[in-house]
Coordinates of C-alpha atoms in Angstrom, one line a residue:
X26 CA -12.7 8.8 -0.3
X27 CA -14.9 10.9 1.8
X28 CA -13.1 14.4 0.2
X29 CA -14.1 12.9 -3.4
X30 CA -17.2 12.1 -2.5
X31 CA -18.3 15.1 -0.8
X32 CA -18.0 17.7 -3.9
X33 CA -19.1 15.1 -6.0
X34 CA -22.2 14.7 -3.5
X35 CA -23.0 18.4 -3.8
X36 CA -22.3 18.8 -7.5
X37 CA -24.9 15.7 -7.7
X38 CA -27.2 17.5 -5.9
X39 CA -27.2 20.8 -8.0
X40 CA -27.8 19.5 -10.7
X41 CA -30.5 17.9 -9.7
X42 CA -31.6 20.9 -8.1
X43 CA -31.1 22.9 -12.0
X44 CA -32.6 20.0 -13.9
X45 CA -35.8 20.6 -11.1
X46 CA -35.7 23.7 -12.3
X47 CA -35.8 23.2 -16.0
X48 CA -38.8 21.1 -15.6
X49 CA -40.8 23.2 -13.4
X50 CA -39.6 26.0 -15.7
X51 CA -40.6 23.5 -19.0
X52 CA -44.1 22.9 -17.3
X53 CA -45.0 26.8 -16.8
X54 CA -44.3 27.3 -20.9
X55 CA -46.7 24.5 -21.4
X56 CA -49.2 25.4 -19.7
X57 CA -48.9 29.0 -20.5
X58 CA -48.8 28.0 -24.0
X59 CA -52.0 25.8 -23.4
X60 CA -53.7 28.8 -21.7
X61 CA -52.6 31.0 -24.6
X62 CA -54.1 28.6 -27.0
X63 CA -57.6 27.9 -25.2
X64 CA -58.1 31.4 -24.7
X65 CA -57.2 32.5 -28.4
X66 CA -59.4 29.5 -30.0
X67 CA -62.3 30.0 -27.0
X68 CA -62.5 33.6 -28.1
X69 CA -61.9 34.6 -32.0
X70 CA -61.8 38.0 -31.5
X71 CA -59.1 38.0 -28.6
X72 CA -55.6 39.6 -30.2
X73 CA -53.1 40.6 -27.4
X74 CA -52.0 43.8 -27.8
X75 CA -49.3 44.3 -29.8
X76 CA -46.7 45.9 -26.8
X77 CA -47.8 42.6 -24.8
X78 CA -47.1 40.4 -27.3
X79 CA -43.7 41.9 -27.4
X80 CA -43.4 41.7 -23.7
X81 CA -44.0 37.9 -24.0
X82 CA -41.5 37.3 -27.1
X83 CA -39.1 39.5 -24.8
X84 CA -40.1 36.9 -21.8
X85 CA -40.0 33.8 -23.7
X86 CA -36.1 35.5 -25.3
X87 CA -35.1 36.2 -21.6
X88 CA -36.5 32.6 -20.7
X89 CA -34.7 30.8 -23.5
X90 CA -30.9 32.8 -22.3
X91 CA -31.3 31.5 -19.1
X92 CA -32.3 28.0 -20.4
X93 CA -29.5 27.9 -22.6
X94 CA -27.4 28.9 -19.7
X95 CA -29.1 26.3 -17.4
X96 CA -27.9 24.0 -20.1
X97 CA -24.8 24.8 -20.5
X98 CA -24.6 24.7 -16.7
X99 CA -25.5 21.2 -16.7
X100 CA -23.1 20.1 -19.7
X101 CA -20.3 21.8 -17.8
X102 CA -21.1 19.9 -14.2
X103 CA -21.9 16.4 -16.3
X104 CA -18.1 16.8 -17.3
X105 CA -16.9 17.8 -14.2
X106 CA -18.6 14.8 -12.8
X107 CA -17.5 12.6 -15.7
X108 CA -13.6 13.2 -14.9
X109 CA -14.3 12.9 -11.3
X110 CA -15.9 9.4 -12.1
X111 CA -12.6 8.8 -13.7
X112 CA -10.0 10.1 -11.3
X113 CA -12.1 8.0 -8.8
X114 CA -11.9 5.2 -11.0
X115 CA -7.8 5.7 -10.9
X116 CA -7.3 6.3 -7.3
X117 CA -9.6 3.1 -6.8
X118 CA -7.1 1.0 -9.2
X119 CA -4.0 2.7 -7.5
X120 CA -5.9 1.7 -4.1
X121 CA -6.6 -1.9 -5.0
X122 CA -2.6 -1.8 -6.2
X123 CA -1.6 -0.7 -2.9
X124 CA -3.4 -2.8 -1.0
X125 CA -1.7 -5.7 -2.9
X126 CA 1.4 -5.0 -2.3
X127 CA 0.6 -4.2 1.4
X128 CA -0.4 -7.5 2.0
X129 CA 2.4 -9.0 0.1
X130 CA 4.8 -7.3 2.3
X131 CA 3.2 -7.6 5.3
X132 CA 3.5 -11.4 4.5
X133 CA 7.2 -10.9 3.5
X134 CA 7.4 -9.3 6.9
X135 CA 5.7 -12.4 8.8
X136 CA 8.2 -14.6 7.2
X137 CA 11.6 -12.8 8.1
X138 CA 12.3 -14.2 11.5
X139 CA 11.7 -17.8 10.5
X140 CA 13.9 -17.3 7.3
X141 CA 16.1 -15.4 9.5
X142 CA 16.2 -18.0 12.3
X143 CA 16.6 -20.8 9.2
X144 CA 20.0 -18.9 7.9
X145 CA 21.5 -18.0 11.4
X146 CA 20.8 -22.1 12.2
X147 CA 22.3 -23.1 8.6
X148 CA 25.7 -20.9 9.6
X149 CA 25.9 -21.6 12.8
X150 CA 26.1 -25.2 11.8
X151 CA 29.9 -25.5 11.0
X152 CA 30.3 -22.9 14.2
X153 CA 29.3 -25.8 16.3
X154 CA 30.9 -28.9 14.9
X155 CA 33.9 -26.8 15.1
X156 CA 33.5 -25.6 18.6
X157 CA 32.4 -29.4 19.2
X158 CA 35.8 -30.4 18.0
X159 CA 37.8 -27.6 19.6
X160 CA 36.2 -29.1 22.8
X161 CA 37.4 -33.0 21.9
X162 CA 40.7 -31.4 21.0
X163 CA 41.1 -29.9 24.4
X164 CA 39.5 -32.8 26.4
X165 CA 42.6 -34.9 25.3
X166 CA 45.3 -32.4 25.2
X167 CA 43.8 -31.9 29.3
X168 CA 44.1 -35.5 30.1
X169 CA 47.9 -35.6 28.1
X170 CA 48.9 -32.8 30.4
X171 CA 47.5 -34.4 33.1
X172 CA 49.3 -37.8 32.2
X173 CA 52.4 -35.6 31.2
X174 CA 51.8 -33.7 34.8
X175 CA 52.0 -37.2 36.4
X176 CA 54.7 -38.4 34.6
X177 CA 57.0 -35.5 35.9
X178 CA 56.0 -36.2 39.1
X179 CA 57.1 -39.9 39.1
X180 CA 60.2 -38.8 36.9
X181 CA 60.8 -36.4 40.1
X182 CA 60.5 -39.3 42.1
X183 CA 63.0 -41.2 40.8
X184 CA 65.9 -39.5 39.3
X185 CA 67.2 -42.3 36.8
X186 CA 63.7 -42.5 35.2
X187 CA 63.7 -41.7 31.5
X188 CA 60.4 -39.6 30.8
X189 CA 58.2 -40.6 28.1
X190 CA 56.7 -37.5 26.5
X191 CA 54.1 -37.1 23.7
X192 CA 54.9 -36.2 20.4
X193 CA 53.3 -33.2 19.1
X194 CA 52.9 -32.8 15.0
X195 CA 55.6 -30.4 13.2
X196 CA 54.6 -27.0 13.5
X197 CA 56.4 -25.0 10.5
X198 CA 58.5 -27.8 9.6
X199 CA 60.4 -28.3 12.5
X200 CA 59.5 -30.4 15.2
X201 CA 58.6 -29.0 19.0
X202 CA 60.0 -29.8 21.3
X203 CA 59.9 -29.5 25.3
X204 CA 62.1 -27.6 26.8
X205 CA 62.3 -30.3 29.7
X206 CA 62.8 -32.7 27.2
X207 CA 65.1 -35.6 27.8
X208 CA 65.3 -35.9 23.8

């Protein structure tokens, strides 16, 4: 903002300067044109010579050029300063725009880990029960190979014994068997 501002700072500031000008310079012709008029009433007689005369027309022309150029000095600057006003106007919409959507994603942003932590918990979910129930499923097929473990061992024992073994389900539509197997 500070860039904008500055040239539109100093362009403020010259024309106030010209317009200081033009009223300093608007004062003078009145009161030379008072002067003129006090002295040419006060004294009937008084004509100005006719080469000063012309001096003054050829003063008040040269005065007049550069008043018209002061003029069209401050008509040019008023436009500059006019678009300015409205390029600042658009970079303080597309600012304000921004800043909107800087907050709104720096929200977005503050919400991703909970969200994130929310959809790693709700998939994780069926991770767990199943892991749960790999665990039970292993728990009991430990303690039937532990029963099955002492069973051999009494079965080694005592050589008539017939060993009871576990049935397993049918894997590929044949049932497994032990190779031990008394069956």
């Amino acid at each position: 903002m500070s860039q904008i501002d500055t040239p539109y700072q100093s362009l403020q500031s010259e024309v106030s300067h010209l317009r200081e000008e033009l009223q300093l310079r608007d004062q003078l012709v009145q009161q030379l044109s008072q002067e003129l008029f006090r002295l040419v009433k006060g004294n009937t007689t008084f004509l100005p010579a006719p080469e000063l005369s012309q001096q003054h027309q050829s003063q008040m022309q040269a005065m007049q050029e550069q008043l018209q150029g002061v003029e069209q000095q401050v008509k040019f600057y008023q436009e500059q300063i006019s678009d300015r006003d409205a390029e600042i106007y658009h970079l303080r919409q597309s600012v304000q725009e921004l800043t909107d959507r800087s907050r709104m994603l720096e929200q977005v942003v503050q919400e991703l880990p909970q969200i994130y932590r929310q959809k790693f918990t709700e998939r994780l979910a069926p991770i767990k029960e199943k892991v749960t129930m790999l665990q039970r499923e292993n728990r009991q097929l430990h303690a039937e190979l532990q029963s099955l473990t002492y069973r051999l061992a009494i079965k080694s024992r005592t050589p008539n014994a017939r060993l009871d073994l576990p049935s397993f389900p049918k894997v590929g539509g044949s049932r497994v068997s032990l190779p031990f197997s008394n069956a």
